[in-house]
Short mmCIF file of C-alpha atoms in Angstrom, two decimals:
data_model
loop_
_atom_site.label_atom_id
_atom_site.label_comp_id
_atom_site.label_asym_id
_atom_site.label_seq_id
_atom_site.Cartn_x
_atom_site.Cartn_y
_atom_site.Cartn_z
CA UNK A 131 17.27 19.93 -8.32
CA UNK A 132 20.98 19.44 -7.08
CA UNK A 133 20.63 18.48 -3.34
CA UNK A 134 17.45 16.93 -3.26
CA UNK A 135 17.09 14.92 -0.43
CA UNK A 136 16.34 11.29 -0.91
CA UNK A 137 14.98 8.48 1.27
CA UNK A 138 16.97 5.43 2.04
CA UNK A 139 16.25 2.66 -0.62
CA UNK A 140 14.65 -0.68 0.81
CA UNK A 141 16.43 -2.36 3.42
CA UNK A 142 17.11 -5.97 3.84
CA UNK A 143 14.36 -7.30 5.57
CA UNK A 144 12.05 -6.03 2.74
CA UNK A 145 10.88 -9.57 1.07
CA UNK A 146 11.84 -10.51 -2.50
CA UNK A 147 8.40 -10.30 -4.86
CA UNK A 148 9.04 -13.52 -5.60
CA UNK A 149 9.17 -16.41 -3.01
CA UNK A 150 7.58 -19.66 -4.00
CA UNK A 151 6.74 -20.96 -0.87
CA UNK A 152 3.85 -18.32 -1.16
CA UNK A 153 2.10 -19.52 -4.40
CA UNK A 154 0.72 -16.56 -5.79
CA UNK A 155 4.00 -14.79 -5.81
CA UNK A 156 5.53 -16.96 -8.98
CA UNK A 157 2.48 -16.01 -11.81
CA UNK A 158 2.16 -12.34 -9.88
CA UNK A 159 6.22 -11.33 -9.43
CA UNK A 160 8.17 -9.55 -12.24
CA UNK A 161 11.71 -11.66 -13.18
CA UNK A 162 13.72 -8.82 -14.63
CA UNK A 163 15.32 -6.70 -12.40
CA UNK A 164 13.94 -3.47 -11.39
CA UNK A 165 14.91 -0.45 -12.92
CA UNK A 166 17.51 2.13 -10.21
CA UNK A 167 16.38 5.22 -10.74
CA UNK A 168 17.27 8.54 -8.61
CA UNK A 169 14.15 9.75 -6.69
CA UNK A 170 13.24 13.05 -8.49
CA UNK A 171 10.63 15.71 -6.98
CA UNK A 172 7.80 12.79 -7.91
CA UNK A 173 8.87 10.26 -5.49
CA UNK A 174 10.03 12.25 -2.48
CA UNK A 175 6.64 14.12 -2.32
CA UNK A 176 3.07 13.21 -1.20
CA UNK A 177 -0.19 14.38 -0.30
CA UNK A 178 0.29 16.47 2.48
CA UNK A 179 -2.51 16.93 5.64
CA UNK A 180 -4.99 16.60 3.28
CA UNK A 181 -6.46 12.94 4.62
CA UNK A 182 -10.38 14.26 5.54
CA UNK A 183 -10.62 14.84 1.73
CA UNK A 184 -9.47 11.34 0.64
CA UNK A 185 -10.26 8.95 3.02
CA UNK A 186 -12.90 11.32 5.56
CA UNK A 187 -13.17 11.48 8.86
CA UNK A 188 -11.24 9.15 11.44
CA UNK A 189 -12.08 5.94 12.49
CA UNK A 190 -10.44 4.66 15.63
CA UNK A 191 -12.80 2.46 17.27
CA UNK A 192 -13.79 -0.74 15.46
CA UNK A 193 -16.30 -1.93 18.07
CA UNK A 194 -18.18 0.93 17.86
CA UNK A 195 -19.39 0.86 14.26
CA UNK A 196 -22.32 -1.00 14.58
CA UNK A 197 -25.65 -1.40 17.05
CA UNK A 198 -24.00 -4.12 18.92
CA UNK A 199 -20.69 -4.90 20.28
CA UNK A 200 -18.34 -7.15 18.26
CA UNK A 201 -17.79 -10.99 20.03
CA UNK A 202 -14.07 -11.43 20.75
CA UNK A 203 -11.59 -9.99 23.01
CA UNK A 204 -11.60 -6.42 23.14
CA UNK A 205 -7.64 -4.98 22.40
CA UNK A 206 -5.93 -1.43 22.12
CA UNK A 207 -3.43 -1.34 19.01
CA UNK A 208 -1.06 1.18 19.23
CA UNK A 209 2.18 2.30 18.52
CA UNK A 210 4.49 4.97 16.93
CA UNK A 211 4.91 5.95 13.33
CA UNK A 212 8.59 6.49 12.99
CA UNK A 213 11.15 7.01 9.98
CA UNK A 214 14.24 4.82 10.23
CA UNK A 215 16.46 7.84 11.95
CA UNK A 216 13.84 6.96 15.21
CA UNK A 217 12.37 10.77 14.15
CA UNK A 218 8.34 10.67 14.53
CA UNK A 219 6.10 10.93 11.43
CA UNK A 220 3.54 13.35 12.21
CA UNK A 221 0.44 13.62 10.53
CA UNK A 222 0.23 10.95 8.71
CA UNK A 223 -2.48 8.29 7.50
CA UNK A 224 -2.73 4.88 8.92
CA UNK A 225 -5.20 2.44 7.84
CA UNK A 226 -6.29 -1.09 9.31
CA UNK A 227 -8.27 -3.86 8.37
CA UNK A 228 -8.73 -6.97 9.68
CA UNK A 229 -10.62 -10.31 10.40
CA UNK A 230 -13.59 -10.73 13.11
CA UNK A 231 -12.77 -12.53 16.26
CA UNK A 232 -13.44 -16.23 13.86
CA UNK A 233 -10.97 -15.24 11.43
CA UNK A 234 -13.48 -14.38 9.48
CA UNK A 235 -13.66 -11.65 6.81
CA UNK A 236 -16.17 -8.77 6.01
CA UNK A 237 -16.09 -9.98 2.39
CA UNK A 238 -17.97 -11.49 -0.20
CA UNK A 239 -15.38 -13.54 -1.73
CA UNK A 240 -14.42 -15.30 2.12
CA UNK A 241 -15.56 -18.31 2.09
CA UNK A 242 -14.63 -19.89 4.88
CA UNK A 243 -17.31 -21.23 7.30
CA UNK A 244 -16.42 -19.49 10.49
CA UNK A 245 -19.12 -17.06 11.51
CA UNK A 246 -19.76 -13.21 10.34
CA UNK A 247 -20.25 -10.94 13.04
CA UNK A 248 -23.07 -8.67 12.14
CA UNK A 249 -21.24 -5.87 14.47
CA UNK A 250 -17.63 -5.90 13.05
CA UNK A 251 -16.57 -4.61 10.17
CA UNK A 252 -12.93 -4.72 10.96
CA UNK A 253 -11.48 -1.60 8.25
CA UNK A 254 -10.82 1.94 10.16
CA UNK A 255 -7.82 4.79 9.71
CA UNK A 256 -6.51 7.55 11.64
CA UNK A 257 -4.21 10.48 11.89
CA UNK A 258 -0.57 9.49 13.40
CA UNK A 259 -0.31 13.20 15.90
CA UNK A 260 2.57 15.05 16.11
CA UNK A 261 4.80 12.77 17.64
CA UNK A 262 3.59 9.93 15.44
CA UNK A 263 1.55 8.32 17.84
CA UNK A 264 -1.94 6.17 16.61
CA UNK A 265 -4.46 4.23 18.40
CA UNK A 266 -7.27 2.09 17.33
CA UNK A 267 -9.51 -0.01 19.40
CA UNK A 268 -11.07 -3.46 18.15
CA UNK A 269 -10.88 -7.48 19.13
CA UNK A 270 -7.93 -9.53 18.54
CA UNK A 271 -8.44 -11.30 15.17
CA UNK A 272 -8.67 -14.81 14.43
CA UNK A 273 -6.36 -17.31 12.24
CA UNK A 274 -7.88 -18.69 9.46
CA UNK A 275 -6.85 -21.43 6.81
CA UNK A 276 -6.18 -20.53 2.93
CA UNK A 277 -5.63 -22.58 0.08
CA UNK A 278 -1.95 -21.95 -0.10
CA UNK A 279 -0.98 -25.87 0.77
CA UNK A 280 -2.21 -28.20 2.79
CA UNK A 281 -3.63 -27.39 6.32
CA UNK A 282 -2.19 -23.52 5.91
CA UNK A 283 -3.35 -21.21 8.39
CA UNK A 284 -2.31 -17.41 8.45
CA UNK A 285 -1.56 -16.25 12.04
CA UNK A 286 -3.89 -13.59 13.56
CA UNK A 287 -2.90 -10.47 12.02
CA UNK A 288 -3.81 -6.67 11.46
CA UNK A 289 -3.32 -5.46 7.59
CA UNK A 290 -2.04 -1.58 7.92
CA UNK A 291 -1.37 0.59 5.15
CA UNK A 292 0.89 3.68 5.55
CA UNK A 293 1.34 6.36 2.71
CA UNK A 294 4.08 8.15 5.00
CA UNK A 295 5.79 11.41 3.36
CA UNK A 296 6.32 10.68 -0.03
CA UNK A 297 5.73 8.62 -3.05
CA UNK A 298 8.97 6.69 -1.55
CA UNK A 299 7.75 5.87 1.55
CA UNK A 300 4.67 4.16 0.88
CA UNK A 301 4.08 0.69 2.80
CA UNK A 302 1.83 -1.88 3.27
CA UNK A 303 2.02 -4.18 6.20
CA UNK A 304 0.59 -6.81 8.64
CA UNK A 305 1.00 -6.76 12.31
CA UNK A 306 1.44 -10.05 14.08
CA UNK A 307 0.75 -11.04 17.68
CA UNK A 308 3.81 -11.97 19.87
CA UNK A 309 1.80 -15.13 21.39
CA UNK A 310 1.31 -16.71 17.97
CA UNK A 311 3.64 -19.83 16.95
CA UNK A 312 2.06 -20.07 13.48
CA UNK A 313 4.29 -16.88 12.45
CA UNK A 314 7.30 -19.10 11.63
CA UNK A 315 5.23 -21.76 9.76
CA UNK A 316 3.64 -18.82 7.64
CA UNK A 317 4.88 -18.53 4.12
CA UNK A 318 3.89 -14.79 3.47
CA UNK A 319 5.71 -13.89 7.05
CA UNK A 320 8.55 -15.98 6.16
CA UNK A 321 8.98 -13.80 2.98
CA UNK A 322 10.86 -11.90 5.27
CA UNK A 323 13.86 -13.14 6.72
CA UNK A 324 14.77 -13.41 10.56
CA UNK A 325 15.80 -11.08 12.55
CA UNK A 326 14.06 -8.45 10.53
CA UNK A 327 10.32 -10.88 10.41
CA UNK A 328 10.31 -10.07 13.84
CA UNK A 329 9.41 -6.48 13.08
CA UNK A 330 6.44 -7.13 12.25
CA UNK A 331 5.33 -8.56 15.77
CA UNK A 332 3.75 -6.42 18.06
CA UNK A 333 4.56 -6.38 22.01
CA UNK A 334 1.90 -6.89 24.76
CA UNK A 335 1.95 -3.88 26.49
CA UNK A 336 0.67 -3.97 30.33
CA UNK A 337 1.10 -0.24 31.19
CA UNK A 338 -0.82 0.80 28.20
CA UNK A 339 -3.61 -1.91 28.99
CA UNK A 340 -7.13 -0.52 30.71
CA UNK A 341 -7.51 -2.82 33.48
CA UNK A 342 -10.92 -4.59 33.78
CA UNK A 343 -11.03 -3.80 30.13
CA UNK A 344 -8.86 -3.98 27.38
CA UNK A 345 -5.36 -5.54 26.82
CA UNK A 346 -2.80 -3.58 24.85
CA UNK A 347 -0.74 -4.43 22.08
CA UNK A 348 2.17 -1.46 21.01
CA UNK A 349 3.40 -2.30 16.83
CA UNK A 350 5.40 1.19 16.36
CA UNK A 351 5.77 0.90 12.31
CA UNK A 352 8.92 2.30 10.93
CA UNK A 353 9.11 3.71 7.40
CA UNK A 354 12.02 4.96 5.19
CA UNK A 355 14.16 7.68 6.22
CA UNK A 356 15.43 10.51 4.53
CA UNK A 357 18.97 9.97 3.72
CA UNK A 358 21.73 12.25 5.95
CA UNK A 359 23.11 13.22 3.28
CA UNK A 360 21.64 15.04 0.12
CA UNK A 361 22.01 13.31 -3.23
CA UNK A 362 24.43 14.57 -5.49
CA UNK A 363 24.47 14.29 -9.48
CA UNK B 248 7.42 -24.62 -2.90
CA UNK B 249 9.44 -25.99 0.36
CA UNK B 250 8.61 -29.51 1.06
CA UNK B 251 8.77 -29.52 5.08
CA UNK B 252 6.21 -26.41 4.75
CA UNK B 253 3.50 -28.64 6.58
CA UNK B 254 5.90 -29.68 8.60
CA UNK B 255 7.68 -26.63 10.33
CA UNK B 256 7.75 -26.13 14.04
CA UNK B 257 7.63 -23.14 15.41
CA UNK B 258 10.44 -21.11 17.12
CA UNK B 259 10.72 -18.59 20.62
CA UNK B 260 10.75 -15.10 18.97
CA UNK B 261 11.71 -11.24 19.79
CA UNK B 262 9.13 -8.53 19.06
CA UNK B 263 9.01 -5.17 17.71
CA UNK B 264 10.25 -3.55 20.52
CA UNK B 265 13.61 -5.37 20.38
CA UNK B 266 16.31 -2.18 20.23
CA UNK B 267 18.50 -4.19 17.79
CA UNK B 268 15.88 -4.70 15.26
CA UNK B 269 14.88 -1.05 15.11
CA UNK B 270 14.92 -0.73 11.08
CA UNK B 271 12.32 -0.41 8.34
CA UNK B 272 8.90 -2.75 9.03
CA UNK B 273 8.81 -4.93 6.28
CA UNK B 274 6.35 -5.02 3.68
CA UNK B 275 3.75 -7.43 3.59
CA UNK B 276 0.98 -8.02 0.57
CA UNK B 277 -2.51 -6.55 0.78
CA UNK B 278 -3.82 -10.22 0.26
CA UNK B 279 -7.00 -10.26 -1.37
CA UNK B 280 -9.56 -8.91 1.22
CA UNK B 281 -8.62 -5.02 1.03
CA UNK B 282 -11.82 -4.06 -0.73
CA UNK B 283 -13.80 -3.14 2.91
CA UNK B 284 -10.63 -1.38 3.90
CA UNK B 285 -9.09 0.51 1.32
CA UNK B 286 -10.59 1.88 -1.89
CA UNK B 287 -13.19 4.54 -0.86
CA UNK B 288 -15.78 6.10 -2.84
CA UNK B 289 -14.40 8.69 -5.32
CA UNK B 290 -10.83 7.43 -4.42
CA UNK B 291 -10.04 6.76 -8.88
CA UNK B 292 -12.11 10.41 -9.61
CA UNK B 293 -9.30 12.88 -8.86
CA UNK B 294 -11.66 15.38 -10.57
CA UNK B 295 -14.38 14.99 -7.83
CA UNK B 296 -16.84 14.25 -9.92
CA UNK B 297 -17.79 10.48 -9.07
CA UNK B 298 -17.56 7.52 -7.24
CA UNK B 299 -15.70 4.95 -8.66
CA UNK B 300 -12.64 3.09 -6.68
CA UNK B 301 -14.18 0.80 -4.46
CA UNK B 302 -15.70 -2.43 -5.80
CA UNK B 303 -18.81 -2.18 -4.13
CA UNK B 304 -19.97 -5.61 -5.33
CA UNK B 305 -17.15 -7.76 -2.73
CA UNK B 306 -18.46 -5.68 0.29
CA UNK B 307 -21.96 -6.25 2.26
CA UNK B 308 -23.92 -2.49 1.95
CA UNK B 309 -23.77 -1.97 6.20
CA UNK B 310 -20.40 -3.03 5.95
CA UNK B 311 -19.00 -0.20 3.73
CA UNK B 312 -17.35 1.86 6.57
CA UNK B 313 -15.32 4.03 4.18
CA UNK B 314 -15.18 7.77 2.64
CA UNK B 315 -17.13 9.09 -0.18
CA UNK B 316 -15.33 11.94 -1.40
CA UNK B 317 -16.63 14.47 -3.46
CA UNK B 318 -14.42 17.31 -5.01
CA UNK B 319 -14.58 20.76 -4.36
CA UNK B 320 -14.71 22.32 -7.73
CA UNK B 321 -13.37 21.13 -11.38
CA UNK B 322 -9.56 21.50 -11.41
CA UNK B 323 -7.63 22.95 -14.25
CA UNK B 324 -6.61 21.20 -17.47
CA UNK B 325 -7.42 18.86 -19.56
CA UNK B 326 -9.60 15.97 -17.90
CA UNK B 327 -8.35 12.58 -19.20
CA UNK B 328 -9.25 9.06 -18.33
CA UNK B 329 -6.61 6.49 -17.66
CA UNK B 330 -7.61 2.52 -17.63
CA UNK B 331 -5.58 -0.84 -18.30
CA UNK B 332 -5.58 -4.50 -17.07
CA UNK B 333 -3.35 -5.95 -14.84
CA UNK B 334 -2.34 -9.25 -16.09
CA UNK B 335 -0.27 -12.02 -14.66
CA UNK B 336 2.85 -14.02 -16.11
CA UNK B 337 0.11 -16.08 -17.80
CA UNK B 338 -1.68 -13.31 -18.90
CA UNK B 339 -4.54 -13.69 -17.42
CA UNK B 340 -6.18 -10.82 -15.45
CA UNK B 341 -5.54 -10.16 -11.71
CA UNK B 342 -8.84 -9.04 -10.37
CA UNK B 343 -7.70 -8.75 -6.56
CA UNK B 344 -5.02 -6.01 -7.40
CA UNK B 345 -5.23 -2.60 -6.09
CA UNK B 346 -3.33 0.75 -8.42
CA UNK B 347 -2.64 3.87 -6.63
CA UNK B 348 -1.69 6.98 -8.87
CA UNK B 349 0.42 10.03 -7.61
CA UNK B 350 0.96 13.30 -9.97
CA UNK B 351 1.02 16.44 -10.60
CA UNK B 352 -1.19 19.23 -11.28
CA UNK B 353 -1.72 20.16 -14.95
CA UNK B 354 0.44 23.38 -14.34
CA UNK B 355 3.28 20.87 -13.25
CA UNK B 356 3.30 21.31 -9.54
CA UNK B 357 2.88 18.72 -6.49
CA UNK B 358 -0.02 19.08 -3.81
CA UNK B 359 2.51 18.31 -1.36
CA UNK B 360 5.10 19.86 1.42
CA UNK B 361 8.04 18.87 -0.14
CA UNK B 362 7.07 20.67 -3.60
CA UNK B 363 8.48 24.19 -2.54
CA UNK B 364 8.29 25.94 -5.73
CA UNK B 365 5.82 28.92 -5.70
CA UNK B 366 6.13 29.98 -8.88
CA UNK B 367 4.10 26.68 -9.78
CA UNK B 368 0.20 27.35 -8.54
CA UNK B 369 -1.42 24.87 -6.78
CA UNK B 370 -5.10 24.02 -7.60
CA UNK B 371 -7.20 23.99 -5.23
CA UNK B 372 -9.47 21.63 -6.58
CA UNK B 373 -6.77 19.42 -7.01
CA UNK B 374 -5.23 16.50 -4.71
CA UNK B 375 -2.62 14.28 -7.33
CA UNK B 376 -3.59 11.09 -5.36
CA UNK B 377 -5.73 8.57 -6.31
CA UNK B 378 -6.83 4.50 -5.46
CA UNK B 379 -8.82 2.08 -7.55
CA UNK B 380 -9.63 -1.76 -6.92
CA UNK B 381 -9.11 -3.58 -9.81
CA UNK B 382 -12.75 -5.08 -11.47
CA UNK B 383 -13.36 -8.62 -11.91
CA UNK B 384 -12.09 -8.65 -14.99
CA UNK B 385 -8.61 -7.09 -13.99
CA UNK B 386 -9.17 -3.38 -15.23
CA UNK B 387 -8.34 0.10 -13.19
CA UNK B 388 -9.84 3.01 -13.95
CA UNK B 389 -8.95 6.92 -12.68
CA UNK B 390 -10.11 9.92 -14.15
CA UNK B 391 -7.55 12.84 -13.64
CA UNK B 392 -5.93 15.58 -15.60
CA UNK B 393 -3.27 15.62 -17.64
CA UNK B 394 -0.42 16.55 -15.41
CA UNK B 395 2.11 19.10 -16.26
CA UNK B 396 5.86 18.53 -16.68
CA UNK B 397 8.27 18.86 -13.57
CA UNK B 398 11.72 19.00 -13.01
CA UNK B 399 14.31 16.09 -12.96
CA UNK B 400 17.87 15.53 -12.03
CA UNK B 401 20.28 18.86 -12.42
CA UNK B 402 19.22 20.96 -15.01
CA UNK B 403 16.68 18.30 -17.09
CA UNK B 404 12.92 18.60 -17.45
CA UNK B 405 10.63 15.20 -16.90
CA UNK B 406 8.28 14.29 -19.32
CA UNK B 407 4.54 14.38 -17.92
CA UNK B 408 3.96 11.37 -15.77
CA UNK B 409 2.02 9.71 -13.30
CA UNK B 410 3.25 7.53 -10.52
CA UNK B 411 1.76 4.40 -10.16
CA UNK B 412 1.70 1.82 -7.59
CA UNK B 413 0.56 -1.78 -7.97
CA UNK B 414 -0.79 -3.68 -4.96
CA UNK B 415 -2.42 -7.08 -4.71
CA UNK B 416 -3.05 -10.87 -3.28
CA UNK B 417 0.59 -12.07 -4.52
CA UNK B 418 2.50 -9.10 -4.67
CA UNK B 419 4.90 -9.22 -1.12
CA UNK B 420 5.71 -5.69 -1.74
CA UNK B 421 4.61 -2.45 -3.71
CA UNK B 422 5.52 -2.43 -7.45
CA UNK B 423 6.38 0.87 -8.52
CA UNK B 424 6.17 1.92 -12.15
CA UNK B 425 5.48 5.25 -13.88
CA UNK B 426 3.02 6.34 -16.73
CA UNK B 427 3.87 8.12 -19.53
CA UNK B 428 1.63 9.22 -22.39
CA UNK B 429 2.78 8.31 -25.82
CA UNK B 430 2.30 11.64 -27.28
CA UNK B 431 4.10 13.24 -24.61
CA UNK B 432 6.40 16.63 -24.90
CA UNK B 433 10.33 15.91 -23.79
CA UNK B 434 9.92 11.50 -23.87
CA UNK B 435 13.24 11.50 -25.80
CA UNK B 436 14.50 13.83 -22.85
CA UNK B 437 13.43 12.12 -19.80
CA UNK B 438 15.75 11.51 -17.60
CA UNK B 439 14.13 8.44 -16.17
CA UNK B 440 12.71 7.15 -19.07
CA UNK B 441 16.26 6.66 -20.70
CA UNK B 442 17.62 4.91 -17.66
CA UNK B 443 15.38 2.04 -19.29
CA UNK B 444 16.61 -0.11 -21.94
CA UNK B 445 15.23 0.73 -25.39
CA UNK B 446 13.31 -2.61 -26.04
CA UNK B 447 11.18 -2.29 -22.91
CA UNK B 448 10.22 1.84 -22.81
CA UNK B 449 7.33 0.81 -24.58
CA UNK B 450 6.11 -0.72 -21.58
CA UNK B 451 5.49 2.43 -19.76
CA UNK B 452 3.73 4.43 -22.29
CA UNK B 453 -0.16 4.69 -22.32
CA UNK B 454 -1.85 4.75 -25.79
CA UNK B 455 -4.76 6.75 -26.66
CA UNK B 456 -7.60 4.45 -27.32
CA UNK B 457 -10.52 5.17 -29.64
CA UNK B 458 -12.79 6.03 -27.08
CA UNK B 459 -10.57 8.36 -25.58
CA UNK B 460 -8.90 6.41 -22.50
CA UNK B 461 -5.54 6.36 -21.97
CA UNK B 462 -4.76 2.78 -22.03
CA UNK B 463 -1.94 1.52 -20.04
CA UNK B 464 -1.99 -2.48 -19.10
CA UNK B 465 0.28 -3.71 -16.13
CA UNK B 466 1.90 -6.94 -16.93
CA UNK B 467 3.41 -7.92 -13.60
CA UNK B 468 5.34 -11.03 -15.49
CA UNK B 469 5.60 -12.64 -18.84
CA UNK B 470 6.65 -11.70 -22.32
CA UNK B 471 5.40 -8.31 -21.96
CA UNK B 472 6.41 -7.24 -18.53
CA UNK B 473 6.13 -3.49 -17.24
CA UNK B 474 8.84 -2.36 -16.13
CA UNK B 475 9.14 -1.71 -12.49
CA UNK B 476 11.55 0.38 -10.41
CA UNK B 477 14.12 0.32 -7.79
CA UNK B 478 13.71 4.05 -6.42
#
């Protein structure tokens, strides 16, 4: 096992678990320090091409889903998956879900009084091709308030979970609109510190838009790299 | 929590695209609205043999968009059952939390690229990964095999294990922890499992209950907290 490559530990604009400005963090965040341990053959492995046997068959178009079209502004999402040496991640699983064109969700526990939209669903995943690229289509989400403090909102956002190559490289993130000035009063984006917050904003993207049709929006998604140089004992 | 939080005006930005932010996206929570987006059917049976995962009770029946995955064939080894409660620093259970499992096969080898080692079979009835939505009442459930030992650091030998990864409303980032079985071969030997202190191993080894489960409870704070890893 001398030599195994490893993947670059967390980088500072990963948040801290616990930031009390986002209440649920200080019952739900651990207060001893992690434990450092070497990646071994567990973490820098993963399931390999195997998605159509977890998660099934693609789904790239959220407007589709349903007998109707969704309300809301129609929008292309897309991007690169990419490790943090700028090399693509082919082949990899990328799954979205979101709020309707409201701000509401598809879910029994979302109470809020905006309106369901019969014809959005708002969850689909795809396969990132072989240089990494991944498109969905669906409507911009809404913001919405939460309970967090008085008169929160959350800024319109797209949840996407990436499993990457390995046990290591796992992520979970949201994708933010670059129009939206309730990103800087939003506790959970403010978890992570600026520069690196503004990662997680996507760019309006004209040449990628379908006039008459569809604006674009291009959120590449960069994960952990492996590490230039092979971990010795 | 900040006192000008109401108060906070926003600022002109940069965007993903920016050259001299080009680094790792950060991670963000799953908040507590995954359940029509993430655990599929079948996604906690690694055998193939059922559906549970999803909690179909949070998500409207036409609205259930995701996979239901049925195995191909029983895999090899011994079929076990793993379940425990996530629990909070007050100890009360976390019912929006989301645990993802990553192992082995029983004969100790990875269903993945960067396992190399062809002396170890794959099975091909066997995946190694695995998602479950916590229940109302906090609990995760998988059903699996026992997986096999694999190799560690230089010359050592792990202990069978099972990666585990704790999501949910609260948590900012991924949790990672690891799953050992209290009976295990090699637990005085592992070479991860002694980078923990003494007092807190305990913490990452699942008991076998009377009705068979392995038992391993996630306390993501408090007196009894898991511990959690830096890898």
């Amino acid at each position: 096992m001398n030599g195994l490559l490893q993947f670059a530990r967390e980088d500072r604009g990963f948040p801290p678990s616990l930031f009390p400005d986002y209440r649920a963090t200080v019952a739900r965040s651990p207060r001893e320090a992690l434990v450092h341990m070497p990646q071994t053959l567990t973490e820098v492995t993963g399931p390999g091409p195997v998605w159509d046997k977890l998660m099934g068959p693609a789904i790239h178009d959220l407007t589709t889903q349903h007998k109707g079209a969704p309300l809301g502004q129609r929008i292309i999402v897309f991007g690169r998956v990419l490790d943090e040496n700028a090399r693509p991640v082919p082949n990899t699983i990328v799954e979205v879900w979101q709020a309707n064109a409201a701000g509401r969700y598809i879910h029994r526990k979302d109470d809020w009084d905006a309106p369901i939209d019969p014809n959005f669903t708002g969850a689909g995943h795809v396969i990132s091709d072989a240089e990494g690229n991944y498109r969905f289509i669906s409507i911009r989400p809404g913001a919405y308030p939460w309970g967090n403090h008085k008169n929160a909102w959350r800024p319109a956002h797209i949840h996407f979970s990436l499993l990457g190559p390995a046990f290591a490289t796992r992520l979970v993130t949201q994708m933010y609109f670059p129009d939206d000035p309730l990103i800087d009063i939003d506790p959970i984006a403010n978890a992570v510190p600026l520069p690196y917050r503004d990662r997680m904003v996507s760019q309006l993207d004209m040449a990628t838009t379908t006039p008459n049709w569809a604006l674009a929006y291009r959120f590449d998604i960069v994960l952990r790299g492996k590490n230039q140089t092979p971990f010795e004992e | 929590m900040t006192l000008d939080l109401e108060h906070r005006e926003a600022l002109p930005r940069h965007d993903n695209q920016n050259p001299d932010l080009f680094g790792q996206t950060p991670s963000q929570t799953v908040g507590p609205y995954f359940h029509y987006g993430l655990p599929w059917k079948g996604g906690a049976d690694l055998l193939g043999q059922s559906e549970i995962g999803p909690r179909l009770d949070l998500v409207p029946p036409e609205h259930f968009v995701l996979n239901n995955a049925h195995g191909s064939g029983m895999p090899q080894g011994e079929a076990i059952e793993i379940k425990g409660v996530v629990l909070d620093a007050d100890g009360a259970p976390v019912p929006d939390a989301m645990i993802e499992i990553w192992q082995a096969n029983a004969a100790g080898r990875y269903n993945g690229d960067a396992d190399m080692r062809e002396d170890v079979p794959l099975d091909p009835h066997f995946i190694g990964f695995g998602r479950a939505a916590a229940s109302a009442e906090g609990i995760y459930h998988f059903r699996t095999v026992r997986p096999g030992r694999v190799p560690g650091p230089g010359n050592t030998l792990q202990a069978p294990h099972v990666a585990v990864s704790v999501f949910g409303r609260g948590l900012l980032k991924r949790l990672a922890t690891r799953l050992y079985f209290a009976d295990g071969e090699g637990l005085d030997m592992d070479p991860i499992l002694s980078l923990v202190p003494e007092t807190r191993r305990h913490t990452l080894l699942a008991q076998k209950r009377d009705d068979g489960a392995w038992w391993f409870p996630i306390h993501l704070s408090g007196a009894h907290e898991t511990v959690f890893f830096d890898l």
